[in-house]
Short mmCIF file of C-alpha atoms in Angstrom, two decimals:
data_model
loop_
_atom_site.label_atom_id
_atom_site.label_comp_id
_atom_site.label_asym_id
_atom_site.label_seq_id
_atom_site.Cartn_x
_atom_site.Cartn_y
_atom_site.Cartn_z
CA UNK A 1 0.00 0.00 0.00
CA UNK A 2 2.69 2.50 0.81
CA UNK A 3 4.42 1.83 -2.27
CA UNK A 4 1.41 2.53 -4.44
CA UNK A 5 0.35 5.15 -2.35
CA UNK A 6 4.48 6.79 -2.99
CA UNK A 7 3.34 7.24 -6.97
CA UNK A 8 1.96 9.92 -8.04
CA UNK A 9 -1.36 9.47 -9.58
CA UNK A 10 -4.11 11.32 -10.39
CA UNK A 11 -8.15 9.86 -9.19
CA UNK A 12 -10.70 9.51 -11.43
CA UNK A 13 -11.49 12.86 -13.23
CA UNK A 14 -12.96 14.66 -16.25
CA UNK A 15 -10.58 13.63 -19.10
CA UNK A 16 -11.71 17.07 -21.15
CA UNK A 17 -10.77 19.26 -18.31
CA UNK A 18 -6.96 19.02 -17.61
CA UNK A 19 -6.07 18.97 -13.76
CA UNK A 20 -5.13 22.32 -12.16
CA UNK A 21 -1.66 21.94 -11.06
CA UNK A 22 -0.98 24.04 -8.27
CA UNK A 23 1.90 24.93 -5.51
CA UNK A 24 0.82 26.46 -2.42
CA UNK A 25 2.52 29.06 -0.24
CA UNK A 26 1.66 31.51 2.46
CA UNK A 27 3.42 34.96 3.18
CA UNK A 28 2.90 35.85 6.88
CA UNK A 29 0.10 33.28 6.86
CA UNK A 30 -1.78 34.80 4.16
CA UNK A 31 -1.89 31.95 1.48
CA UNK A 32 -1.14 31.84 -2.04
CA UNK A 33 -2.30 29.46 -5.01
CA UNK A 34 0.19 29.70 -7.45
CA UNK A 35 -0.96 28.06 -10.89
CA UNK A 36 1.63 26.70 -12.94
CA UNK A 37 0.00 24.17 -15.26
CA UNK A 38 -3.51 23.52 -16.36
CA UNK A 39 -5.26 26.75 -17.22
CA UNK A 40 -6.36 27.33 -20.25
CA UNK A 41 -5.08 29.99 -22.23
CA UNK A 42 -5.98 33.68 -21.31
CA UNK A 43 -5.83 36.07 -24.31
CA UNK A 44 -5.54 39.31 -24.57
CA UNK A 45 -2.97 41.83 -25.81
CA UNK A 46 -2.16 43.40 -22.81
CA UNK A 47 -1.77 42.53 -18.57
CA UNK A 48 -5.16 44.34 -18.09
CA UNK A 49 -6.94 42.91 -21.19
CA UNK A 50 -6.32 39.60 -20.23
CA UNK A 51 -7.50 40.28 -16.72
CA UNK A 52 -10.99 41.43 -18.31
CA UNK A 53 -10.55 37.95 -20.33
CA UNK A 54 -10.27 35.78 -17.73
CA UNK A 55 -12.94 37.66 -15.61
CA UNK A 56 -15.38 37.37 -18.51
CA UNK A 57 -14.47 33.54 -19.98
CA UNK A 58 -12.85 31.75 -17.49
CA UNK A 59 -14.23 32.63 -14.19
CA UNK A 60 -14.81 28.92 -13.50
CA UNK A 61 -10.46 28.31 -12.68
CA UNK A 62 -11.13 30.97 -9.95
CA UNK A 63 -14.08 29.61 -8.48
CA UNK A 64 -12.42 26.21 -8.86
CA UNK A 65 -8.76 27.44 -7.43
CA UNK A 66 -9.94 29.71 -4.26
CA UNK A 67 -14.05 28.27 -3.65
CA UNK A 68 -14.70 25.27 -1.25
CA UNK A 69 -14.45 22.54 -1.12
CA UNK A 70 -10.79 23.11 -2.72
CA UNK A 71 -9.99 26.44 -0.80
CA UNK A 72 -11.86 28.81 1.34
CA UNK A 73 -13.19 31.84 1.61
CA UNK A 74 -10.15 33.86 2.31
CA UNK A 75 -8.03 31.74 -0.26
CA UNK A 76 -6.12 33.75 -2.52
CA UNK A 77 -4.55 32.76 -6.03
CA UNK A 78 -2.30 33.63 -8.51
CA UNK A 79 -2.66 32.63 -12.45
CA UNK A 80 0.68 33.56 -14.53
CA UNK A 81 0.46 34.63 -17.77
CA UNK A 82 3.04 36.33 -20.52
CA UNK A 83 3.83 39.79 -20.04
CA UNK A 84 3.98 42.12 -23.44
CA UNK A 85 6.85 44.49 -21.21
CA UNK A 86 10.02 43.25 -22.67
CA UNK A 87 11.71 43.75 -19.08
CA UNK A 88 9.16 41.62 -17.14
CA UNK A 89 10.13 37.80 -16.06
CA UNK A 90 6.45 36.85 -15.84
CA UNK A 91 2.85 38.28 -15.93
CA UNK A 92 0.30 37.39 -13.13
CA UNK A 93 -3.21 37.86 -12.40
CA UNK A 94 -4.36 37.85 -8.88
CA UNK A 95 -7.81 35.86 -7.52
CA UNK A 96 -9.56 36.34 -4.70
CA UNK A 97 -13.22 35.46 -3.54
CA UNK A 98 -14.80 38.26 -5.37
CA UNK A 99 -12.48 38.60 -8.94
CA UNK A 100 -9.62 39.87 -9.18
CA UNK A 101 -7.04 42.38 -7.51
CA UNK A 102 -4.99 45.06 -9.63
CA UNK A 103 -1.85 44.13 -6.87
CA UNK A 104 -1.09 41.93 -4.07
CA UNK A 105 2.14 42.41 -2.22
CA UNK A 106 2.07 39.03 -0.16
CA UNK A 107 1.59 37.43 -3.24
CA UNK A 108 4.83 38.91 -5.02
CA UNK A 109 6.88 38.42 -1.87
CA UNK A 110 5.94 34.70 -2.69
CA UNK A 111 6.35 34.48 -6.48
CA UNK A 112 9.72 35.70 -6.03
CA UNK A 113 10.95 32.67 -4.08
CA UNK A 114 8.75 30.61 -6.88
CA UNK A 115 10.32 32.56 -9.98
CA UNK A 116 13.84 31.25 -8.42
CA UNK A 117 13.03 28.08 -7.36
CA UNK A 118 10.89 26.52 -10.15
CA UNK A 119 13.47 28.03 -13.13
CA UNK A 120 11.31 30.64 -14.51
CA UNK A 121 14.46 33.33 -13.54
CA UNK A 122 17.90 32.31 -13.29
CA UNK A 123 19.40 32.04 -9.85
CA UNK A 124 22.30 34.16 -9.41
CA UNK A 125 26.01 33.34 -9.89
CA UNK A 126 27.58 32.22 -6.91
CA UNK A 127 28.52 34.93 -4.42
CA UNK A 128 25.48 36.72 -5.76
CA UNK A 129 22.99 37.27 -2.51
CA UNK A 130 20.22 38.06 -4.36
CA UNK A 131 18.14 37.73 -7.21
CA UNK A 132 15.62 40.45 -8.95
CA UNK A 133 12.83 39.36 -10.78
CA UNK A 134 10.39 41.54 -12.71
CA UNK A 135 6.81 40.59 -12.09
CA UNK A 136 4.04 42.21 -14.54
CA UNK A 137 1.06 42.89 -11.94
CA UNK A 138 -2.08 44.59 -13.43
CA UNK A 139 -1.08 48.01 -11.45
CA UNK A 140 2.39 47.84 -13.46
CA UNK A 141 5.99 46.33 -13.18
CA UNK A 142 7.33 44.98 -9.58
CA UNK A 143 10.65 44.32 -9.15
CA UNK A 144 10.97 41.66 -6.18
CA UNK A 145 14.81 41.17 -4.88
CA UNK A 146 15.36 37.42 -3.35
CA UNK A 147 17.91 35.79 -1.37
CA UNK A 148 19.44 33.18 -2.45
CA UNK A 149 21.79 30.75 -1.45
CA UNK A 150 22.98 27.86 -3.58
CA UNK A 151 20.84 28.03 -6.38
CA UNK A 152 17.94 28.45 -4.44
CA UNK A 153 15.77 30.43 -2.84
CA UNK A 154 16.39 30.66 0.96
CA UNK A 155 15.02 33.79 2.99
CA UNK A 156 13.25 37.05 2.97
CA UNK A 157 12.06 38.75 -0.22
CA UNK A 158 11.53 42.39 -0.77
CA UNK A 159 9.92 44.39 -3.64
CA UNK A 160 9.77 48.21 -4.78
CA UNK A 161 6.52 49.07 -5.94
CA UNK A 162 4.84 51.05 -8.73
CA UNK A 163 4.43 54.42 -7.57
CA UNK A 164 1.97 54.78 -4.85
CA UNK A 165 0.58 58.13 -3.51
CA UNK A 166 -2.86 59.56 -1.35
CA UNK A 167 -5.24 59.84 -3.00
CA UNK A 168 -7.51 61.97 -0.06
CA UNK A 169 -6.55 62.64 3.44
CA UNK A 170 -8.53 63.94 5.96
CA UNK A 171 -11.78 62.78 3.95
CA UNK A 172 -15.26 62.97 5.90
CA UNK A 173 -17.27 59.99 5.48
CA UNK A 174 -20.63 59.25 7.11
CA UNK A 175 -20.66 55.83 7.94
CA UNK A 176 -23.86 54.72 9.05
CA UNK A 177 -23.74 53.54 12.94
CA UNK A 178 -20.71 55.67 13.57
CA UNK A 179 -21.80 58.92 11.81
CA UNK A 180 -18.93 61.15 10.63
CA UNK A 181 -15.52 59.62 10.09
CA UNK A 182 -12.54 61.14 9.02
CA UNK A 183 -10.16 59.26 7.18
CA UNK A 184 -7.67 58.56 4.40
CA UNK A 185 -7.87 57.21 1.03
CA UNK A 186 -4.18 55.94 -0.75
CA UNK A 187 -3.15 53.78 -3.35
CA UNK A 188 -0.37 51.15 -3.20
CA UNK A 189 -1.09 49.19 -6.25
CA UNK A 190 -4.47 49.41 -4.92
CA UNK A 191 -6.51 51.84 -3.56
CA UNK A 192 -7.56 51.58 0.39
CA UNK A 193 -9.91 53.05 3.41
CA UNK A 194 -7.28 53.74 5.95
CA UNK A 195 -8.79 55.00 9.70
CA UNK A 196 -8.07 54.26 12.88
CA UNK A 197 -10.17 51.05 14.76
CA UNK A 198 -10.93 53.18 17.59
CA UNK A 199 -12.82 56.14 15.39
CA UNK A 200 -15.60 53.35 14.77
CA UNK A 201 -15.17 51.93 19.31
CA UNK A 202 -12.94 49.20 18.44
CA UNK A 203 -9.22 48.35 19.71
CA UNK A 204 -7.29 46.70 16.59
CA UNK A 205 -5.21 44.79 18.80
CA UNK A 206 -7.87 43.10 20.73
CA UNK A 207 -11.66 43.25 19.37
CA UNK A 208 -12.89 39.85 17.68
CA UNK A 209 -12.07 39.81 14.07
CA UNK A 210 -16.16 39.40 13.18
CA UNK A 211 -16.62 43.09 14.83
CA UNK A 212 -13.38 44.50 13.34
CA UNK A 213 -14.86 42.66 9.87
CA UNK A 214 -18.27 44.55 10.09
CA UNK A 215 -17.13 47.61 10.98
CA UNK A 216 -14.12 47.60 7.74
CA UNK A 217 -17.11 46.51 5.28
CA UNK A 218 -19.35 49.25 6.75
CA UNK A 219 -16.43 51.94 6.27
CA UNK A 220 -15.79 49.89 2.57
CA UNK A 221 -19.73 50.76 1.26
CA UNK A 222 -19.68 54.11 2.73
CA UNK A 223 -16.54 55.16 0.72
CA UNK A 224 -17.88 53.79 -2.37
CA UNK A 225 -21.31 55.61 -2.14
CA UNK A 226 -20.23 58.89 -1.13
CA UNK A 227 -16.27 59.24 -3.11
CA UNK A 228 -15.07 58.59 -6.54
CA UNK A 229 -12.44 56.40 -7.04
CA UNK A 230 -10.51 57.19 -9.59
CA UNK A 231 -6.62 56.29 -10.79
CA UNK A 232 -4.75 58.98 -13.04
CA UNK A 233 -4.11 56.37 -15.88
CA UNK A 234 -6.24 53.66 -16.08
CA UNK A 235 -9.83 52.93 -15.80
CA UNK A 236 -9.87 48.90 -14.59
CA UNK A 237 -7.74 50.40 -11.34
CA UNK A 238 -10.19 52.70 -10.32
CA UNK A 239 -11.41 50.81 -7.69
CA UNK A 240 -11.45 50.80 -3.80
CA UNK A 241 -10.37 47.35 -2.74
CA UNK A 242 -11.30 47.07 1.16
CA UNK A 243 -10.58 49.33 4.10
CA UNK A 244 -7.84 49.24 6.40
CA UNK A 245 -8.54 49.36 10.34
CA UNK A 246 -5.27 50.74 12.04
CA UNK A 247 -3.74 51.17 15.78
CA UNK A 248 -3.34 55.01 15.08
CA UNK A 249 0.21 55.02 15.42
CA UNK A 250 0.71 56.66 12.32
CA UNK A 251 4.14 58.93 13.54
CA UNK A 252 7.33 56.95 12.78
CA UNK A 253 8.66 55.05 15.68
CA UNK A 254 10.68 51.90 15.94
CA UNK A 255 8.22 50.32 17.44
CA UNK A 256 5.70 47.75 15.03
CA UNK A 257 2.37 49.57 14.47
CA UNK A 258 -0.62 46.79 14.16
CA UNK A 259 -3.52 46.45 11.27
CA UNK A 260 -6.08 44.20 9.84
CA UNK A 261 -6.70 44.69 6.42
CA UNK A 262 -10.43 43.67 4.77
CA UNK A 263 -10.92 43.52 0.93
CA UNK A 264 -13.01 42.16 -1.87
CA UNK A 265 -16.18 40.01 0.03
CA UNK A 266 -15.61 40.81 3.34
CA UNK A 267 -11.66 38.36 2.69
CA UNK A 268 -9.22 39.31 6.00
CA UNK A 269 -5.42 38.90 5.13
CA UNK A 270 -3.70 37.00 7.34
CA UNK A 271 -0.39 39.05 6.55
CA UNK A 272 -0.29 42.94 7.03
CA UNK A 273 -1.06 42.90 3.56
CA UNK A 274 1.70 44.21 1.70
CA UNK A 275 0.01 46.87 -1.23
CA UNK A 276 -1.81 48.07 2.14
CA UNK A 277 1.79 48.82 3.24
CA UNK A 278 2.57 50.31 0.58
CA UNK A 279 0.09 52.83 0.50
CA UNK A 280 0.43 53.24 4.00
CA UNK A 281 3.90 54.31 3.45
CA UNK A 282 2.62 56.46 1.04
CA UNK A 283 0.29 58.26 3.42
CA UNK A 284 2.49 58.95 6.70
CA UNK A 285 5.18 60.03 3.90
CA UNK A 286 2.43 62.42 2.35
CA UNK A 287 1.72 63.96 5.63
CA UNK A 288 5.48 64.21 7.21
CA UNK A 289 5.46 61.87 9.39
CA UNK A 290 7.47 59.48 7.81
CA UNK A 291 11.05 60.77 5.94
CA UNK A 292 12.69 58.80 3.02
CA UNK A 293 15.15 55.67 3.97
CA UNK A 294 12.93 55.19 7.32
CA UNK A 295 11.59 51.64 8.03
CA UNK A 296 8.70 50.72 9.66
CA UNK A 297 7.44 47.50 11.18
CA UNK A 298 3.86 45.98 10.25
CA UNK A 299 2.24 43.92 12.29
CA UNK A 300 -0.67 41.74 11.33
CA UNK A 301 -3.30 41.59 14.39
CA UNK A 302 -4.04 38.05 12.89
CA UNK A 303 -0.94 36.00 12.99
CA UNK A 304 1.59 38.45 14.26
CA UNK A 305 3.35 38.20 10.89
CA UNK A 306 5.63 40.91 10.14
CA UNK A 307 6.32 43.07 6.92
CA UNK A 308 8.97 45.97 7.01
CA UNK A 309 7.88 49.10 4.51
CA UNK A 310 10.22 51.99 3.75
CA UNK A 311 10.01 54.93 1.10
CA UNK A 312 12.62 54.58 -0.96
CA UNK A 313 12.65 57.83 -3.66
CA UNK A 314 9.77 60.20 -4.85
CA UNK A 315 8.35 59.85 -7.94
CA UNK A 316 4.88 60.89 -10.54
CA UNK A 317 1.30 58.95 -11.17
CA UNK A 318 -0.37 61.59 -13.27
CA UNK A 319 -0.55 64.50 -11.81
CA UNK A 320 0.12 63.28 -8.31
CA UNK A 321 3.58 63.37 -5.92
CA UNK A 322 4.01 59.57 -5.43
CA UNK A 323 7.03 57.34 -3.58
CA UNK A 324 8.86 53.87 -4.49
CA UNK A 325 7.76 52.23 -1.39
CA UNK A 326 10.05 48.85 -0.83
CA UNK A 327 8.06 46.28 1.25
CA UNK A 328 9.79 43.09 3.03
CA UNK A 329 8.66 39.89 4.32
CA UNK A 330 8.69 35.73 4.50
CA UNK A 331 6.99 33.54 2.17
CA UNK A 332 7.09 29.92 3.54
CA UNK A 333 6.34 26.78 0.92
CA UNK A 334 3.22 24.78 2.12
CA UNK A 335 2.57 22.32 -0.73
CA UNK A 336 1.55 20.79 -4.26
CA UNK A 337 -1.57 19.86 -5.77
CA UNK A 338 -3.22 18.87 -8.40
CA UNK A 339 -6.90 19.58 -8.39
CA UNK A 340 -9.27 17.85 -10.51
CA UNK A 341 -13.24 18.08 -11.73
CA UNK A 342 -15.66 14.96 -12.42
CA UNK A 343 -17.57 15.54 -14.40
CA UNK A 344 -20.47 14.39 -12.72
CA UNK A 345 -19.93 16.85 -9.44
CA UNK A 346 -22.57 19.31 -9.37
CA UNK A 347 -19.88 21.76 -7.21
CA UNK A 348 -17.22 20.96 -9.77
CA UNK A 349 -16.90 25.21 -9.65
CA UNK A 350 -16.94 25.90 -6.67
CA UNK A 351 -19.52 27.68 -3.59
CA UNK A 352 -18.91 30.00 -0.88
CA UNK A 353 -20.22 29.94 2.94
CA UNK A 354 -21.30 33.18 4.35
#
């Protein structure tokens, strides 16, 4: 039995639907799907065209890759694709419960190790302590940095991001239950709600994650009705993505300052969610209380996981003052899989629990 059990082989399935293969990861315990063989083909010219592909013809691989009973509600996945920028390694387009993110930091903190590790960018020479590799997200061109050792991946990853800049601070809300909120509103690859948890009675660090949850989506809806999101160059980013609840401690200090970041269908990262970083950067930088070539420390109030988030130089999105923000952390392998349909399943696609 353990012998036959030690072969790889694949159960009954749908012979017209090839098997997903997948690798799993996690990034601060956030988790990643990674898709490297098995979808079908997405077309499209451009990053952003085939993101409106895949949303429109082949919605089924992200029900299939992040829905029970394969994943979970707060699954997250990553499809990669060809890039058309001649400097990028790979393309990727980013799944989560409700479609599909513009960036995802925890993600490219993973695919960094998995660009080295699976041969889709040459490790370094030896000597070399770290390899960069050029990711394609739909909000423009990463470039993640990873340490290697011996051909292979081996510790922390860090990325500089597309420009990132605030988009409105100090921004009065009414948010029914809590009635007039001020807040912030800055993009880090995606745009976010930042305010602190205790505006809306709630201590980040301590309340239960269903109250912190309600409140975030509240603060989410209220943002959408009441501002227009809207990005500088591109339509399919204008977007707000989730809020971000925060401890306050927005003035620089050694000391790790603590979020929880909500997004898409009411989805919590596990992580301190690295584009949420990134914008977060943006917006202490934006009003002085951050200074280029500072770090801070990010602290998930779900897992403790760590990210460090600096601004590294100044730079344009349209018309707005933005920064390179470089954001560190851990991405840990979990697993393979290969995930298969019968064709007889009536959930072969996927359904969600609320």
């Amino acid at each position: 039995m353990e012998a036959a059990l030690s072969v790889a082989r694949l159960p009954p399935h749908d012979p017209r639907t090839p098997p997903l293969s997948v690798v799993d990861m996690h990034t601060g315990g956030e988790p990643l799907r990674i898709v490297h063989a098995g979808c079908p083909e997405v077309a499209g010219p451009t990053l952003l065209a085939k993101r409106r592909y895949m949303r429109h013809h082949l919605d089924y691989v992200r029900r299939r890759l992040v829905f029970e009973p394969r994943g979970h509600r707060d699954m997250y996945g990553a499809v990669l694709v060809p890039s058309e920028l001649p400097d990028a390694h790979l393309g990727v387009l980013f799944l989560h419960n409700e479609g599909y993110s513009s960036m995802c930091g925890h993600a490219v903190l993973a695919l960094g190790r998995f660009a080295i590790d699976f041969g889709l960018v040459p490790a370094p020479p030896d000597g070399a302590q770290e390899a960069q590799v050029n990711i394609h997200c739909p909000c423009g061109l990463v470039t993640a940095f990873v340490a290697c050792e011996g051909g292979r991946s081996r510790g922390p990853v860090r990325f500089h991001s597309v420009p990132a800049f605030v988009l409105a601070a100090d921004l009065t809300v009414d948010v029914p239950g809590h009635g007039k909120v001020v807040l912030d509103i800055a993009y880090g690859g995606a745009f976010y709600a930042f305010v602190s948890a205790e505006k809306l009675g709630l201590d980040v660090c301590s309340a239960k994650t269903r109250d912190l949850v309600e409140a975030a989506s509240i603060v989410t809806e209220a943002v959408k009705a009441q501002f227009k999101i809207k990005h500088p160059e591109s339509e399919d980013l204008g977007f707000l993505y989730g809020t971000i609840l925060t401890d306050g401690k927005d003035a620089y200090s050694e000391e790790a300052t603590t979020n929880i970041c909500v997004f898409a269908d009411e989805q919590v990262d596990r992580s301190p969610t690295g584009s949420g970083v990134t914008a977060r950067i943006a917006l202490q930088y934006h009003k002085g209380l951050l200074q280029l070539d500072q770090t801070r420390t990010f602290q998930s109030n779900a897992t403790g996981s760590v990210f460090t988030g600096r601004a590294v130089r100044e730079g344009k999105c349209g018309d707005f003052k933005a920064i390179i923000v470089e954001v560190a952390g851990q991405a840990h392998y979990t697993g393979t899989a290969s995930l298969t349909v019968e064709d007889d399943d009536p959930l072969r696609d996927g359904f969600l629990l609320k």
